[in-house]
Amino acid sequence: MHTEKQARQSLMSPMVQLLKCCDHPYLFPGIEKEPFEEGEHLVNDSGKALILDRLLAYLHKKGHRVLIFTQMQRFLDIVYDIVQLRGYTCVQLDGTVKASERQEAIEKFQEADSDIFVFLLTTKAGGLGLNLTGADTVIFLDWDFNPQNDRQAAARCHRIGQDKPVKIIRLVAKHTIEELIKHRAGKKLKLSELVLGTDENDGQSSKVDLSKLLFEGLSNLEKAQKKDVQLHVLTDKQLEEKLGRTKRGGRWEVRDDNKENIDDDQQQLLADGDSTDEAEEMSLYMFEGHDYRQTRAAVKKADDGLGNNAANSRADDNDKKQQLQQ
């Protein structure tokens, strides 16, 4: 008999392979033809690389500075080659970088007159403890199964000391497992906030969740293969409509429809969720067959009971003190 943990791990392997398909074919051994040279094939052989290449050209022209996060070390190396191919200045931080080199890269990027356009990071290595407010744009090339890790990574730029509006961009491959992970991540965040009143999440997915993700992803892929695929080059006007305008000095223009006290990443997750009618709100409390509305009600009742007991205890103490004084 397989344990829950073993079953989950056995399903994670094909999911990781599917995520590689979404990022770049060169993540698989034997796909890139020898000799291994930098060239346009690095961009043209991946849909994400094509979009990223177009995004970087637009952001560089507008005067923005960018943090790029990915889960995969090998994909980060490919992106580094693309950035070098286009002649952009960049630094890279991942699990292989020494502590001294790590600090040097951060200091160079944070200098007031720094000309470094791109900072490349893996989500795990660069997601905690860094201050990278020199950037005003964050690009996530893929999704972490735990949405809190991505939030922590975005906070490297969107933190105390940041004097510019921050734009968070996520690249999601249509009709792939990434769309499903994105949807589940949004529901996880909303569920944790509604039930627990907190943003914390353990990031663990059950074998039932993972199985559903795999089957739904394969179904969507089969449907997409039956359709004609056409490539469209995004124009500057289209990118401006999607991302927003840029003021002088490379500052994002804050839109009037932005919600207060909600970061851009959270806005996107909320916007990408389903409608907020009563039926949807009820479904948010249902997870793996358990109705967490009952759990929430029980916790609230227990808290109220503790509060009442404490108040009654204080009242009894006051009565005893008055009797002693008399």
Short mmCIF file of C-alpha atoms in Angstrom, two decimals:
data_model
loop_
_atom_site.label_atom_id
_atom_site.label_comp_id
_atom_site.label_asym_id
_atom_site.label_seq_id
_atom_site.Cartn_x
_atom_site.Cartn_y
_atom_site.Cartn_z
CA MET A 1 0.00 0.00 0.00
CA HIS A 2 1.26 3.43 -0.96
CA THR A 3 1.11 6.14 1.67
CA GLU A 4 -0.42 9.53 0.90
CA LYS A 5 3.08 11.03 0.68
CA GLN A 6 4.34 8.34 -1.71
CA ALA A 7 1.27 8.67 -3.93
CA ARG A 8 1.72 12.44 -4.07
CA GLN A 9 5.40 12.12 -4.99
CA SER A 10 4.64 9.63 -7.78
CA LEU A 11 2.21 12.13 -9.31
CA MET A 12 4.56 15.08 -8.93
CA SER A 13 7.08 13.64 -11.40
CA PRO A 14 4.81 13.76 -14.50
CA MET A 15 3.56 17.19 -13.41
CA VAL A 16 7.12 18.53 -13.36
CA GLN A 17 7.65 17.12 -16.87
CA LEU A 18 4.48 18.86 -18.07
CA LEU A 19 5.68 22.13 -16.55
CA LYS A 20 8.95 21.75 -18.46
CA CYS A 21 6.92 21.47 -21.66
CA CYS A 22 5.29 24.80 -20.82
CA ASP A 23 8.64 26.54 -20.27
CA HIS A 24 11.08 25.44 -22.97
CA PRO A 25 11.75 22.25 -24.97
CA TYR A 26 15.49 22.51 -24.26
CA LEU A 27 14.79 21.49 -20.67
CA PHE A 28 14.62 17.94 -21.99
CA PRO A 29 17.89 16.17 -22.84
CA GLY A 30 18.63 15.59 -26.52
CA ILE A 31 16.21 18.23 -27.86
CA GLU A 32 18.70 21.04 -28.50
CA LYS A 33 20.84 20.18 -31.51
CA GLU A 34 24.62 20.33 -31.39
CA PRO A 35 26.69 22.44 -31.47
CA PHE A 36 25.16 24.23 -28.48
CA GLU A 37 25.35 27.85 -29.58
CA GLU A 38 23.43 30.99 -28.68
CA GLY A 39 21.08 32.10 -31.41
CA GLU A 40 17.50 32.96 -32.36
CA HIS A 41 16.50 29.32 -31.85
CA LEU A 42 16.61 29.93 -28.07
CA VAL A 43 13.75 32.39 -28.50
CA ASN A 44 11.84 30.90 -31.43
CA ASP A 45 11.57 27.37 -30.02
CA SER A 46 9.51 28.40 -26.96
CA GLY A 47 6.27 30.34 -26.71
CA LYS A 48 7.24 31.74 -23.32
CA ALA A 49 10.65 32.77 -24.60
CA LEU A 50 8.98 34.63 -27.48
CA ILE A 51 6.69 36.55 -25.13
CA LEU A 52 9.52 37.23 -22.67
CA ASP A 53 11.73 38.53 -25.47
CA ARG A 54 8.98 40.93 -26.57
CA LEU A 55 8.29 42.01 -22.99
CA LEU A 56 11.94 42.76 -22.23
CA ALA A 57 12.31 44.86 -25.38
CA TYR A 58 9.25 46.91 -24.36
CA LEU A 59 10.27 47.30 -20.71
CA HIS A 60 13.85 48.25 -21.62
CA LYS A 61 12.62 50.94 -23.99
CA LYS A 62 10.30 52.35 -21.31
CA GLY A 63 13.06 52.53 -18.68
CA HIS A 64 11.86 49.84 -16.28
CA ARG A 65 14.06 47.41 -14.34
CA VAL A 66 13.03 43.79 -13.97
CA LEU A 67 13.20 40.79 -11.63
CA ILE A 68 12.62 37.46 -13.40
CA PHE A 69 11.71 34.40 -11.31
CA THR A 70 11.50 30.76 -12.35
CA GLN A 71 11.35 27.45 -10.49
CA MET A 72 13.87 25.72 -12.72
CA GLN A 73 17.61 26.31 -12.65
CA ARG A 74 18.08 25.11 -16.23
CA PHE A 75 15.39 27.44 -17.55
CA LEU A 76 17.08 30.33 -15.74
CA ASP A 77 20.30 29.50 -17.62
CA ILE A 78 18.41 29.56 -20.93
CA VAL A 79 16.86 32.94 -20.07
CA TYR A 80 20.34 34.21 -19.19
CA ASP A 81 21.54 33.21 -22.67
CA ILE A 82 18.57 35.03 -24.23
CA VAL A 83 19.28 38.18 -22.20
CA GLN A 84 22.93 38.05 -23.24
CA LEU A 85 21.89 37.51 -26.87
CA ARG A 86 19.88 40.75 -26.78
CA GLY A 87 22.72 42.67 -25.14
CA TYR A 88 20.92 43.53 -21.90
CA THR A 89 22.91 43.93 -18.69
CA CYS A 90 21.95 41.37 -16.05
CA VAL A 91 22.98 39.48 -12.93
CA GLN A 92 21.92 35.99 -11.89
CA LEU A 93 21.24 34.48 -8.48
CA ASP A 94 20.48 30.82 -7.85
CA GLY A 95 21.41 28.03 -5.46
CA THR A 96 24.89 27.65 -6.97
CA VAL A 97 25.97 31.26 -6.30
CA LYS A 98 28.39 31.77 -3.39
CA ALA A 99 27.36 34.02 -0.50
CA SER A 100 30.00 36.66 -1.34
CA GLU A 101 28.98 36.76 -5.02
CA ARG A 102 25.33 36.86 -3.99
CA GLN A 103 25.82 40.01 -1.90
CA GLU A 104 27.94 41.63 -4.60
CA ALA A 105 25.22 41.07 -7.21
CA ILE A 106 22.56 42.58 -4.93
CA GLU A 107 24.67 45.65 -4.15
CA LYS A 108 25.42 46.27 -7.83
CA PHE A 109 21.73 46.05 -8.71
CA GLN A 110 20.71 48.33 -5.84
CA GLU A 111 23.17 51.13 -6.66
CA ALA A 112 21.42 54.42 -7.42
CA ASP A 113 23.08 54.74 -10.83
CA SER A 114 23.04 51.02 -11.65
CA ASP A 115 22.67 50.18 -15.33
CA ILE A 116 21.67 46.55 -14.67
CA PHE A 117 18.37 45.95 -16.44
CA VAL A 118 17.51 42.38 -15.38
CA PHE A 119 18.01 40.37 -12.19
CA LEU A 120 17.49 36.63 -12.78
CA LEU A 121 16.51 34.50 -9.76
CA THR A 122 15.16 31.10 -8.87
CA THR A 123 12.10 31.40 -6.64
CA LYS A 124 13.58 29.36 -3.80
CA ALA A 125 17.05 30.99 -3.78
CA GLY A 126 15.85 34.56 -4.27
CA GLY A 127 12.44 34.43 -2.64
CA LEU A 128 13.42 35.32 0.93
CA GLY A 129 15.58 37.84 2.74
CA LEU A 130 16.52 40.04 -0.22
CA ASN A 131 15.89 43.73 -0.78
CA LEU A 132 15.65 44.43 -4.51
CA THR A 133 13.67 47.66 -4.60
CA GLY A 134 15.81 48.85 -7.50
CA ALA A 135 13.36 47.01 -9.76
CA ASP A 136 9.78 48.05 -10.41
CA THR A 137 8.64 45.05 -12.48
CA VAL A 138 8.46 41.37 -11.52
CA ILE A 139 8.02 38.61 -14.11
CA PHE A 140 7.11 35.07 -13.03
CA LEU A 141 7.89 32.56 -15.77
CA ASP A 142 6.09 29.74 -13.96
CA TRP A 143 4.06 28.96 -10.84
CA ASP A 144 5.04 27.51 -7.50
CA PHE A 145 2.64 24.86 -6.16
CA ASN A 146 2.57 26.90 -2.95
CA PRO A 147 1.29 30.40 -3.89
CA GLN A 148 2.89 31.86 -0.75
CA ASN A 149 6.36 31.23 -2.22
CA ASP A 150 5.52 33.42 -5.20
CA ARG A 151 4.16 36.11 -2.90
CA GLN A 152 7.36 36.08 -0.89
CA ALA A 153 9.37 36.36 -4.10
CA ALA A 154 7.34 39.35 -5.31
CA ALA A 155 7.91 41.00 -1.92
CA ARG A 156 11.64 41.32 -2.75
CA CYS A 157 10.64 44.27 -4.90
CA HIS A 158 7.37 45.40 -3.34
CA ARG A 159 8.60 46.27 0.16
CA ILE A 160 9.63 49.15 2.45
CA GLY A 161 11.97 51.46 0.58
CA GLN A 162 10.24 51.06 -2.77
CA ASP A 163 9.36 54.51 -4.11
CA LYS A 164 7.84 53.36 -7.41
CA PRO A 165 4.64 51.53 -8.32
CA VAL A 166 5.35 47.83 -8.87
CA LYS A 167 3.96 45.76 -11.73
CA ILE A 168 3.75 41.96 -11.43
CA ILE A 169 3.52 39.94 -14.66
CA ARG A 170 2.86 36.22 -14.91
CA LEU A 171 3.34 34.14 -18.05
CA VAL A 172 0.86 31.28 -18.27
CA ALA A 173 0.75 28.76 -21.14
CA LYS A 174 -2.83 28.46 -22.37
CA HIS A 175 -4.57 25.06 -22.33
CA THR A 176 -1.87 23.55 -20.12
CA ILE A 177 -1.46 22.38 -16.55
CA GLU A 178 -0.29 25.91 -15.66
CA GLU A 179 -3.81 27.28 -16.05
CA LEU A 180 -5.07 24.72 -13.55
CA ILE A 181 -2.27 25.40 -11.06
CA LYS A 182 -3.00 29.11 -11.39
CA HIS A 183 -6.69 28.58 -10.70
CA ARG A 184 -6.02 26.32 -7.71
CA ALA A 185 -3.48 28.80 -6.33
CA GLY A 186 -6.08 31.57 -6.40
CA LYS A 187 -8.65 29.42 -4.65
CA LYS A 188 -6.09 28.31 -2.04
CA LEU A 189 -5.31 31.92 -1.16
CA LYS A 190 -8.97 32.88 -0.96
CA LEU A 191 -9.83 29.78 1.07
CA SER A 192 -7.05 30.33 3.59
CA GLU A 193 -8.06 33.97 4.05
CA LEU A 194 -11.77 33.20 4.41
CA VAL A 195 -11.40 30.26 6.79
CA LEU A 196 -8.30 31.11 8.79
CA GLY A 197 -8.13 34.87 8.34
CA THR A 198 -4.49 34.52 7.30
CA ASP A 199 -2.32 34.24 4.20
CA GLU A 200 -0.46 31.18 5.50
CA ASN A 201 -0.63 27.98 3.47
CA ASP A 202 1.28 24.74 3.89
CA GLY A 203 1.54 24.22 0.14
CA GLN A 204 0.68 20.52 0.36
CA SER A 205 -1.59 19.08 -2.33
CA SER A 206 -3.37 15.77 -1.96
CA LYS A 207 -3.07 12.93 -4.46
CA VAL A 208 -6.69 13.64 -5.45
CA ASP A 209 -5.80 17.24 -6.36
CA LEU A 210 -2.75 16.19 -8.34
CA SER A 211 -4.65 13.49 -10.23
CA LYS A 212 -7.34 15.97 -11.22
CA LEU A 213 -4.72 18.46 -12.41
CA LEU A 214 -3.08 15.83 -14.62
CA PHE A 215 -6.31 14.58 -16.20
CA GLU A 216 -7.71 18.07 -16.78
CA GLY A 217 -4.41 19.20 -18.29
CA LEU A 218 -4.32 16.28 -20.73
CA SER A 219 -7.94 16.91 -21.70
CA ASN A 220 -7.27 20.60 -22.43
CA LEU A 221 -4.15 19.72 -24.42
CA GLU A 222 -6.10 17.28 -26.58
CA LYS A 223 -8.70 19.95 -27.34
CA ALA A 224 -6.03 22.55 -28.15
CA GLN A 225 -4.29 20.21 -30.62
CA LYS A 226 -7.45 20.07 -32.72
CA LYS A 227 -7.41 23.85 -33.22
CA ASP A 228 -5.31 25.86 -35.66
CA VAL A 229 -2.61 27.80 -33.81
CA GLN A 230 -1.60 31.21 -35.13
CA LEU A 231 1.27 33.32 -33.84
CA HIS A 232 0.68 37.01 -33.17
CA VAL A 233 3.41 39.52 -32.40
CA LEU A 234 2.37 41.85 -29.58
CA THR A 235 2.67 45.51 -30.50
CA ASP A 236 3.69 48.27 -28.09
CA LYS A 237 0.10 49.49 -28.07
CA GLN A 238 -1.22 46.06 -27.09
CA LEU A 239 1.38 45.73 -24.34
CA GLU A 240 0.46 49.17 -23.02
CA GLU A 241 -3.21 48.17 -22.92
CA LYS A 242 -2.33 45.02 -20.97
CA LEU A 243 0.30 46.42 -18.63
CA GLY A 244 -0.59 50.10 -18.32
CA ARG A 245 1.17 53.30 -19.25
CA THR A 246 4.63 54.41 -18.20
CA LYS A 247 5.37 57.92 -16.97
CA ARG A 248 8.62 59.76 -17.46
CA GLY A 249 11.52 58.30 -15.54
CA GLY A 250 10.30 54.73 -16.04
CA ARG A 251 7.47 54.81 -13.49
CA TRP A 252 4.32 52.77 -13.95
CA GLU A 253 1.18 54.89 -14.05
CA VAL A 254 -1.18 53.87 -11.24
CA ARG A 255 -4.60 53.08 -12.63
CA ASP A 256 -7.73 54.50 -11.01
CA ASP A 257 -9.33 51.06 -10.83
CA ASN A 258 -6.55 49.61 -8.64
CA LYS A 259 -7.86 48.37 -5.29
CA GLU A 260 -6.34 49.85 -2.16
CA ASN A 261 -4.32 47.68 0.20
CA ILE A 262 -4.18 44.81 -2.30
CA ASP A 263 -0.95 44.10 -4.16
CA ASP A 264 -1.01 43.57 -7.92
CA ASP A 265 -0.43 39.84 -7.59
CA GLN A 266 -3.41 39.39 -5.28
CA GLN A 267 -5.58 41.50 -7.58
CA GLN A 268 -4.74 39.19 -10.45
CA LEU A 269 -5.57 36.09 -8.46
CA LEU A 270 -8.89 37.56 -7.36
CA ALA A 271 -9.74 38.72 -10.85
CA ASP A 272 -8.93 35.34 -12.33
CA GLY A 273 -11.17 33.51 -9.88
CA ASP A 274 -14.83 32.68 -10.47
CA SER A 275 -17.72 35.00 -9.71
CA THR A 276 -18.39 36.01 -6.13
CA ASP A 277 -22.06 35.08 -6.01
CA GLU A 278 -23.47 33.06 -3.13
CA ALA A 279 -22.94 29.68 -4.79
CA GLU A 280 -19.26 30.39 -5.42
CA GLU A 281 -18.72 31.68 -1.89
CA MET A 282 -20.23 28.46 -0.58
CA SER A 283 -17.99 26.34 -2.83
CA LEU A 284 -14.90 28.06 -1.47
CA TYR A 285 -15.56 26.49 1.90
CA MET A 286 -15.75 23.00 0.39
CA PHE A 287 -12.37 21.27 0.10
CA GLU A 288 -11.86 17.52 -0.41
CA GLY A 289 -15.37 16.80 0.81
CA HIS A 290 -15.07 18.80 4.04
CA ASP A 291 -17.26 21.84 4.74
CA TYR A 292 -14.90 24.33 6.37
CA ARG A 293 -17.80 26.66 7.20
CA GLN A 294 -18.57 24.28 10.06
CA THR A 295 -14.93 24.40 11.19
CA ARG A 296 -14.93 28.18 11.06
CA ALA A 297 -18.19 28.35 13.03
CA ALA A 298 -16.82 25.93 15.63
CA VAL A 299 -13.63 27.96 16.05
CA LYS A 300 -15.62 31.18 16.41
CA LYS A 301 -17.92 29.56 18.97
CA ALA A 302 -14.93 28.31 20.94
CA ASP A 303 -13.32 31.77 20.87
CA ASP A 304 -16.57 33.37 22.03
CA GLY A 305 -16.84 30.79 24.80
CA LEU A 306 -13.31 31.48 26.00
CA GLY A 307 -14.03 35.20 25.98
CA ASN A 308 -17.24 34.76 27.99
CA ASN A 309 -15.53 32.45 30.49
CA ALA A 310 -12.75 34.97 30.98
CA ALA A 311 -15.27 37.77 31.50
CA ASN A 312 -17.27 35.69 34.00
CA SER A 313 -14.07 34.78 35.86
CA ARG A 314 -13.10 38.45 36.16
CA ALA A 315 -16.61 39.31 37.42
CA ASP A 316 -16.42 36.58 40.08
CA ASP A 317 -13.02 37.86 41.22
CA ASN A 318 -14.40 41.39 41.55
CA ASP A 319 -17.36 40.14 43.62
CA LYS A 320 -15.02 38.27 45.97
CA LYS A 321 -12.85 41.37 46.42
CA GLN A 322 -15.89 43.49 47.26
CA GLN A 323 -17.08 40.93 49.83
CA LEU A 324 -13.65 40.87 51.50
CA GLN A 325 -13.57 44.67 51.67
CA GLN A 326 -17.00 44.70 53.34
#
